[in-house]
């Protein structure tokens, strides 16, 4: 076991492989997983996750920014890397240097990309209702015009679902409409004799709630890491996923707190009785939300311990009054398993009034990422 860390992340790559397999079985046979390893692979560590997935036979990836793509290339990712976000014109040379595939965010951007004068691989974003990136699905004329730009090598067309996690009739209807809009764009292109491009629209919830769709790629993010966004999410598919990440720190010291004494910045917590408290080596700079001050909890030696006082930048305090055995160096689990107890990323996030995607993607770069075996 890892012994020296102050605060760290453990990665279980067997669980990652298990999740990949579950999705491969769920998806139609011609649909490939294109993992979203943006935001440092949702905090897990992009290099480690990218390498592990490539070793499992995954070829193509998507990221949010060109620098995330370069990091992957430098670590040996050789397949297609699709950049989901905007790349500024002064970075266009890097698009060709690293053989990236750039998202065309609208027609004006396509022209700018074409004016760069070098061949560029691209997927066209189609806005089917989220109204974020992409050329609107009703401006077919522009979409067709993009194909005529001679420096662009258009290898794909994609859209993005914005309420695929919803299970209400309204959300399902909206999603089905987005899918129908996307299909109508594809059909219209085929009718014009435009062919041979890849199509994709599903992220994690698109796959979990509409698994039967038959596009070329599924851009899996959060669920590939074995995590749902919220602990209350219900999905159509009931595949079992296993969390890849655990978040841990250490007890630095244990001390008594006397009745009537207050603790931490702002003295926001006051002992109502004789207590025992522990200072833990992780804080908001590592990604523990300050929102969890006097609210969240962690696990020590298989017991639940409340976070008390304000979460500091590098440390926080927990109430260990009920623990007979606790001492400096003990492991503190914020996400993961300790004895019979466990905290899911989605539960941790829910306590902080957010979703696991935000918690994980903000895990700090001071945390060491360590691959563990069970
Ligand atoms: C982040 C992202 C994904 C992955 O989303 P998950 O819900 O985490 O699976 C897919 N597509 C686009 C365009 C994204 O920005």
Coordinates of C-alpha atoms and ligand atoms in Angstrom, one line a residue:
X1 CA 0.0 0.0 0.0
X2 CA 1.0 3.6 -0.6
X3 CA 2.6 5.0 2.6
X4 CA 3.9 8.4 2.1
X5 CA 1.2 10.5 0.6
X6 CA -0.3 13.7 2.1
X7 CA -3.4 13.5 -0.1
X8 CA -3.8 11.3 -3.2
X9 CA -6.0 9.6 -5.8
X10 CA -6.0 5.8 -6.2
X11 CA -7.0 4.5 -9.6
X12 CA -8.3 1.0 -10.1
X13 CA -7.7 0.2 -13.8
X14 CA -9.4 -3.2 -13.5
X15 CA -12.6 -1.3 -12.8
X16 CA -11.9 0.9 -15.8
X17 CA -11.5 -2.2 -18.0
X18 CA -14.7 -3.6 -16.5
X19 CA -16.6 -0.5 -17.4
X20 CA -15.2 -0.5 -21.0
X21 CA -16.4 -4.1 -21.3
X22 CA -19.9 -3.3 -20.0
X23 CA -20.3 -0.4 -22.5
X24 CA -19.0 -2.5 -25.4
X25 CA -21.6 -5.1 -24.6
X26 CA -24.3 -2.4 -24.3
X27 CA -23.5 -0.5 -27.5
X28 CA -24.3 -1.7 -30.9
X29 CA -21.4 -3.6 -32.4
X30 CA -20.3 -0.9 -34.9
X31 CA -20.3 1.8 -32.3
X32 CA -16.9 2.6 -30.8
X33 CA -16.2 4.2 -27.5
X34 CA -14.5 7.6 -27.8
X35 CA -13.6 8.4 -24.2
X36 CA -13.9 12.0 -23.1
X37 CA -10.7 12.6 -21.2
X38 CA -11.0 16.3 -20.9
X39 CA -10.3 18.1 -17.6
X40 CA -7.4 15.8 -16.8
X41 CA -9.7 12.8 -17.4
X42 CA -12.3 14.2 -15.0
X43 CA -9.6 14.6 -12.5
X44 CA -8.4 11.0 -12.7
X45 CA -5.2 11.9 -14.6
X46 CA -5.3 12.1 -18.4
X47 CA -2.0 10.5 -19.1
X48 CA -2.6 7.4 -16.9
X49 CA -6.2 7.0 -18.1
X50 CA -5.4 7.6 -21.8
X51 CA -2.6 5.1 -21.7
X52 CA -4.7 2.5 -19.9
X53 CA -7.5 2.9 -22.4
X54 CA -5.2 2.7 -25.4
X55 CA -3.7 -0.5 -23.9
X56 CA -7.3 -1.9 -23.7
X57 CA -7.7 -1.3 -27.5
X58 CA -9.5 2.0 -27.4
X59 CA -8.1 4.1 -30.3
X60 CA -9.9 7.5 -30.5
X61 CA -10.4 10.1 -27.8
X62 CA -12.0 13.5 -27.3
X63 CA -10.8 16.4 -25.2
X64 CA -12.0 20.0 -24.6
X65 CA -8.8 21.9 -25.6
X66 CA -5.8 21.7 -27.8
X67 CA -3.4 21.6 -24.9
X68 CA -5.2 18.6 -23.5
X69 CA -4.7 17.0 -26.9
X70 CA -1.0 17.8 -26.9
X71 CA -0.6 16.3 -23.5
X72 CA -2.1 13.0 -24.8
X73 CA 0.1 13.0 -27.9
X74 CA 3.2 13.5 -25.8
X75 CA 2.2 10.5 -23.7
X76 CA 1.9 8.3 -26.7
X77 CA -1.8 8.4 -27.8
X78 CA -1.7 7.7 -31.5
X79 CA -5.4 7.5 -32.6
X80 CA -7.7 10.3 -33.5
X81 CA -8.1 13.1 -31.0
X82 CA -11.2 15.2 -31.4
X83 CA -11.0 18.7 -29.9
X84 CA -14.6 19.4 -28.7
X85 CA -14.0 23.1 -28.1
X86 CA -12.9 26.2 -29.9
X87 CA -9.3 26.5 -31.0
X88 CA -8.0 30.0 -31.5
X89 CA -6.5 30.7 -35.0
X90 CA -3.0 31.3 -33.5
X91 CA -3.0 27.6 -32.5
X92 CA -4.0 26.3 -36.0
X93 CA -0.4 25.2 -36.7
X94 CA -0.7 22.8 -33.8
X95 CA -3.8 21.3 -35.2
X96 CA -1.9 20.0 -38.2
X97 CA 1.4 19.4 -36.3
X98 CA -0.4 17.0 -33.9
X99 CA -2.9 15.6 -36.4
X100 CA -5.9 16.7 -34.3
X101 CA -9.5 16.7 -35.5
X102 CA -11.0 20.0 -34.8
X103 CA -14.7 20.7 -34.1
X104 CA -16.2 23.2 -36.5
X105 CA -18.2 25.4 -34.1
X106 CA -20.1 27.2 -36.9
X107 CA -19.8 28.2 -40.6
X108 CA -17.8 31.4 -39.9
X109 CA -15.2 29.3 -38.0
X110 CA -15.1 26.8 -40.8
X111 CA -14.1 29.5 -43.2
X112 CA -11.4 30.8 -40.8
X113 CA -10.0 27.3 -40.4
X114 CA -10.0 26.9 -44.2
X115 CA -8.2 30.2 -44.7
X116 CA -5.3 28.9 -42.6
X117 CA -4.3 27.2 -45.9
X118 CA -3.2 23.8 -44.6
X119 CA -5.2 20.6 -44.6
X120 CA -7.1 20.2 -41.3
X121 CA -9.2 17.3 -40.1
X122 CA -12.5 18.3 -38.7
X123 CA -15.9 17.1 -37.4
X124 CA -18.8 19.5 -37.9
X125 CA -20.8 20.3 -34.7
X126 CA -24.5 20.4 -35.3
X127 CA -26.7 22.3 -32.9
X128 CA -29.9 20.3 -32.4
X129 CA -31.3 22.2 -29.5
X130 CA -28.7 22.8 -26.8
X131 CA -27.7 26.0 -28.5
X132 CA -24.1 25.9 -27.4
X133 CA -21.6 24.9 -30.2
X134 CA -22.5 23.8 -33.7
X135 CA -24.1 25.1 -36.9
X136 CA -27.9 25.0 -36.4
X137 CA -29.5 21.9 -37.8
X138 CA -31.9 24.0 -39.7
X139 CA -29.1 25.8 -41.6
X140 CA -28.4 22.9 -44.0
X141 CA -27.2 25.2 -46.7
X142 CA -24.2 26.3 -44.4
X143 CA -23.5 22.7 -43.4
X144 CA -23.3 21.7 -47.1
X145 CA -21.1 24.8 -47.9
X146 CA -18.6 23.7 -45.2
X147 CA -18.0 20.5 -47.3
X148 CA -16.9 22.7 -50.2
X149 CA -14.0 24.3 -48.3
X150 CA -11.0 22.7 -49.9
X151 CA -8.6 22.6 -47.0
X152 CA -11.0 20.9 -44.6
X153 CA -11.1 17.2 -44.5
X154 CA -14.5 16.6 -42.9
X155 CA -14.4 13.1 -41.3
X156 CA -17.4 13.4 -39.0
X157 CA -20.6 15.2 -38.0
X158 CA -21.8 15.3 -34.4
X159 CA -24.3 16.8 -32.0
X160 CA -24.8 16.9 -28.2
X161 CA -27.8 16.0 -26.1
X162 CA -28.7 18.4 -23.2
X163 CA -31.4 16.5 -21.3
X164 CA -30.5 12.9 -21.9
X165 CA -30.2 12.4 -18.2
X166 CA -33.8 13.4 -17.7
X167 CA -36.5 10.7 -17.4
X168 CA -39.6 12.9 -17.6
X169 CA -41.7 12.7 -20.7
X170 CA -40.7 16.2 -21.7
X171 CA -37.0 15.4 -21.4
X172 CA -37.4 12.2 -23.4
X173 CA -39.4 13.9 -26.1
X174 CA -36.8 16.7 -26.4
X175 CA -34.0 14.2 -26.7
X176 CA -35.9 12.1 -29.3
X177 CA -36.4 15.4 -31.2
X178 CA -32.7 16.2 -31.0
X179 CA -31.9 12.7 -32.3
X180 CA -34.4 13.1 -35.2
X181 CA -33.0 16.5 -36.1
X182 CA -29.5 15.0 -36.2
X183 CA -30.7 12.1 -38.4
X184 CA -32.4 14.5 -40.8
X185 CA -29.1 16.4 -41.3
X186 CA -27.3 13.1 -42.0
X187 CA -30.0 12.0 -44.4
X188 CA -30.0 15.3 -46.2
X189 CA -26.2 15.1 -46.6
X190 CA -26.4 11.5 -47.9
X191 CA -29.0 12.7 -50.4
X192 CA -26.6 15.3 -51.7
X193 CA -24.1 12.5 -52.3
X194 CA -22.0 13.5 -49.2
X195 CA -20.8 10.3 -47.6
X196 CA -18.1 8.5 -45.7
X197 CA -18.2 10.6 -42.5
X198 CA -18.6 9.3 -38.9
X199 CA -21.6 10.3 -36.7
X200 CA -22.0 10.7 -33.0
X201 CA -24.4 12.2 -30.5
X202 CA -24.3 10.3 -27.2
X203 CA -22.4 11.1 -24.1
X204 CA -22.8 8.9 -21.0
X205 CA -26.5 9.5 -20.3
X206 CA -27.2 9.3 -24.0
X207 CA -25.8 5.8 -23.9
X208 CA -27.4 4.8 -20.5
X209 CA -30.8 6.1 -21.5
X210 CA -30.8 5.5 -25.3
X211 CA -28.5 2.5 -25.7
X212 CA -30.1 1.3 -28.9
X213 CA -28.9 4.2 -31.0
X214 CA -26.7 3.2 -33.8
X215 CA -24.1 5.9 -34.4
X216 CA -20.4 5.4 -35.0
X217 CA -19.0 6.7 -31.7
X218 CA -20.2 7.2 -28.1
X219 CA -18.4 10.0 -26.4
X220 CA -18.3 8.5 -22.9
X221 CA -17.1 10.6 -20.0
X222 CA -18.4 10.4 -16.5
X223 CA -19.9 6.9 -16.7
X224 CA -16.8 5.3 -18.1
X225 CA -15.1 6.3 -14.8
X226 CA -17.9 4.3 -13.1
X227 CA -19.7 7.3 -11.7
X228 CA -23.2 8.8 -12.1
X229 CA -23.6 12.5 -11.9
X230 CA -26.1 12.4 -9.0
X231 CA -26.9 9.6 -6.6
X232 CA -30.6 9.9 -7.5
X233 CA -30.1 9.3 -11.2
X234 CA -32.2 6.4 -12.7
X235 CA -31.2 5.1 -16.1
X236 CA -32.9 2.9 -18.7
X237 CA -30.0 0.6 -18.9
X238 CA -29.1 -1.1 -15.7
X239 CA -25.5 -2.0 -16.4
X240 CA -23.4 -2.1 -13.3
X241 CA -20.4 0.2 -13.3
X242 CA -17.4 0.2 -10.9
X243 CA -15.8 3.4 -9.7
X244 CA -12.2 3.9 -10.9
X245 CA -11.2 6.7 -8.4
X246 CA -10.8 6.9 -4.7
X247 CA -9.8 10.1 -2.9
X248 CA -7.7 9.9 0.2
X249 CA -5.7 11.9 2.7
X250 CA -4.2 11.4 6.1
X251 CA -4.7 12.2 9.8
X252 CA -2.0 14.7 10.7
X253 CA -2.8 14.9 14.4
X254 CA -5.4 14.0 17.0
X255 CA -6.3 16.2 20.0
X256 CA -9.0 16.9 22.5
X257 CA -11.5 19.7 22.1
X258 CA -13.2 20.9 25.3
X259 CA -16.8 21.8 25.7
X260 CA -17.4 25.4 24.7
X261 CA -14.2 25.7 22.5
X262 CA -14.6 26.7 18.9
X263 CA -12.4 25.7 15.9
X264 CA -10.9 26.8 12.6
X265 CA -11.2 30.0 10.6
X266 CA -14.2 32.0 11.7
X267 CA -14.7 29.8 14.7
X268 CA -17.8 28.4 13.0
X269 CA -18.1 25.2 15.0
X270 CA -18.3 25.1 18.9
X271 CA -18.0 21.9 20.9
X272 CA -21.2 21.2 22.9
X273 CA -19.4 18.4 24.8
X274 CA -15.9 17.0 25.4
X275 CA -14.7 15.9 22.0
X276 CA -11.8 14.4 20.1
X277 CA -10.8 16.0 16.7
X278 CA -8.4 15.2 14.0
X279 CA -6.7 17.5 11.4
X280 CA -6.6 16.0 7.9
X281 CA -4.2 16.8 5.2
X282 CA -6.5 17.9 2.3
X283 CA -8.3 21.1 1.6
X284 CA -10.2 23.2 -1.0
X285 CA -7.0 23.6 -3.1
X286 CA -7.1 19.9 -3.5
X287 CA -10.8 20.0 -4.6
X288 CA -12.7 19.5 -1.3
X289 CA -15.4 22.1 -1.7
X290 CA -15.5 24.8 1.0
X291 CA -19.2 24.2 0.8
X292 CA -18.6 21.1 2.8
X293 CA -17.6 23.1 5.9
X294 CA -19.7 21.8 8.8
X295 CA -21.5 19.6 6.4
X296 CA -19.7 16.8 4.7
X297 CA -18.1 13.6 6.1
X298 CA -15.3 11.2 5.5
X299 CA -14.3 7.7 6.5
X300 CA -11.6 6.7 8.9
X301 CA -10.9 3.0 9.7
X302 CA -14.4 2.1 8.5
X303 CA -16.2 4.8 10.5
X304 CA -18.1 7.8 9.3
X305 CA -16.6 11.1 10.6
X306 CA -18.2 14.5 10.2
X307 CA -16.3 17.5 8.8
X308 CA -16.4 20.2 11.4
X309 CA -15.4 23.9 11.0
X310 CA -14.4 25.5 7.8
X311 CA -12.6 23.6 5.1
X312 CA -9.2 25.3 4.8
X313 CA -7.0 25.6 1.7
X314 CA -4.8 22.6 2.6
X315 CA -6.4 21.0 5.7
X316 CA -9.7 20.3 7.4
X317 CA -10.9 19.1 10.7
X318 CA -13.1 16.1 11.5
X319 CA -14.9 14.9 14.6
X320 CA -13.4 11.6 15.7
X321 CA -15.0 11.5 19.2
X322 CA -16.6 8.1 18.5
X323 CA -13.4 6.4 17.3
X324 CA -11.5 4.5 19.9
X325 CA -8.6 3.9 17.6
X326 CA -7.3 6.8 15.5
X327 CA -3.9 8.3 15.2
X328 CA -1.6 10.4 13.0
X329 CA -0.9 8.7 9.7
X330 CA -4.3 7.0 9.5
X331 CA -6.0 7.0 6.1
X332 CA -9.0 9.3 5.6
X333 CA -11.3 8.4 2.7
X334 CA -13.4 11.1 1.0
X335 CA -14.5 9.1 -2.0
X336 CA -14.2 5.3 -1.9
X337 CA -14.3 2.4 0.5
X338 CA -13.1 2.1 4.1
X339 CA -14.0 -1.2 5.8
X340 CA -17.7 -1.8 5.3
X341 CA -18.5 1.9 4.6
X342 CA -18.2 3.7 1.3
X343 CA -18.8 7.1 -0.1
X344 CA -19.7 7.4 -3.8
X345 CA -18.5 10.4 -5.8
X346 CA -22.1 11.3 -6.5
X347 CA -23.0 11.3 -2.8
X348 CA -19.9 13.4 -2.0
X349 CA -21.0 15.8 -4.7
X350 CA -24.6 15.8 -3.7
X351 CA -23.6 16.9 -0.1
X352 CA -21.8 19.9 -1.8
X353 CA -24.9 20.7 -3.9
X354 CA -23.2 19.8 -7.1
X355 CA -22.7 16.8 -9.5
X356 CA -19.8 14.4 -9.4
X357 CA -18.6 15.7 -12.8
X358 CA -17.7 19.1 -11.2
X359 CA -16.1 17.5 -8.1
X360 CA -13.9 15.1 -10.0
X361 CA -12.8 17.6 -12.7
X362 CA -11.7 20.0 -10.0
X363 CA -9.5 17.6 -8.1
X364 CA -6.3 19.5 -7.7
X365 CA -2.9 18.9 -9.3
X366 CA -1.2 18.5 -5.9
X367 CA -2.9 15.1 -5.6
X368 CA -0.7 12.3 -6.6
X369 CA -2.4 9.8 -8.9
X370 CA -1.5 6.2 -8.1
X371 CA -2.5 3.0 -9.8
X372 CA -3.6 0.3 -7.3
X373 CA -4.6 -3.3 -7.5
X374 CA -7.4 -4.7 -5.5
Ligands
LIG1 C1 -17.9 16.3 -21.9 C2 -18.6 16.0 -23.1 C3 -19.0 14.6 -23.3 C4 -18.9 13.6 -22.2 O1 -20.0 13.8 -21.4 P1 -20.3 12.8 -20.2 O2 -21.7 13.2 -19.8 O3 -19.4 13.0 -19.1 O4 -20.3 11.4 -20.7 C5 -19.5 14.3 -24.6 N1 -19.6 15.2 -25.5 C6 -19.3 16.5 -25.4 C7 -19.5 17.5 -26.5 C8 -18.8 16.9 -24.1 O5 -18.5 18.2 -24.0

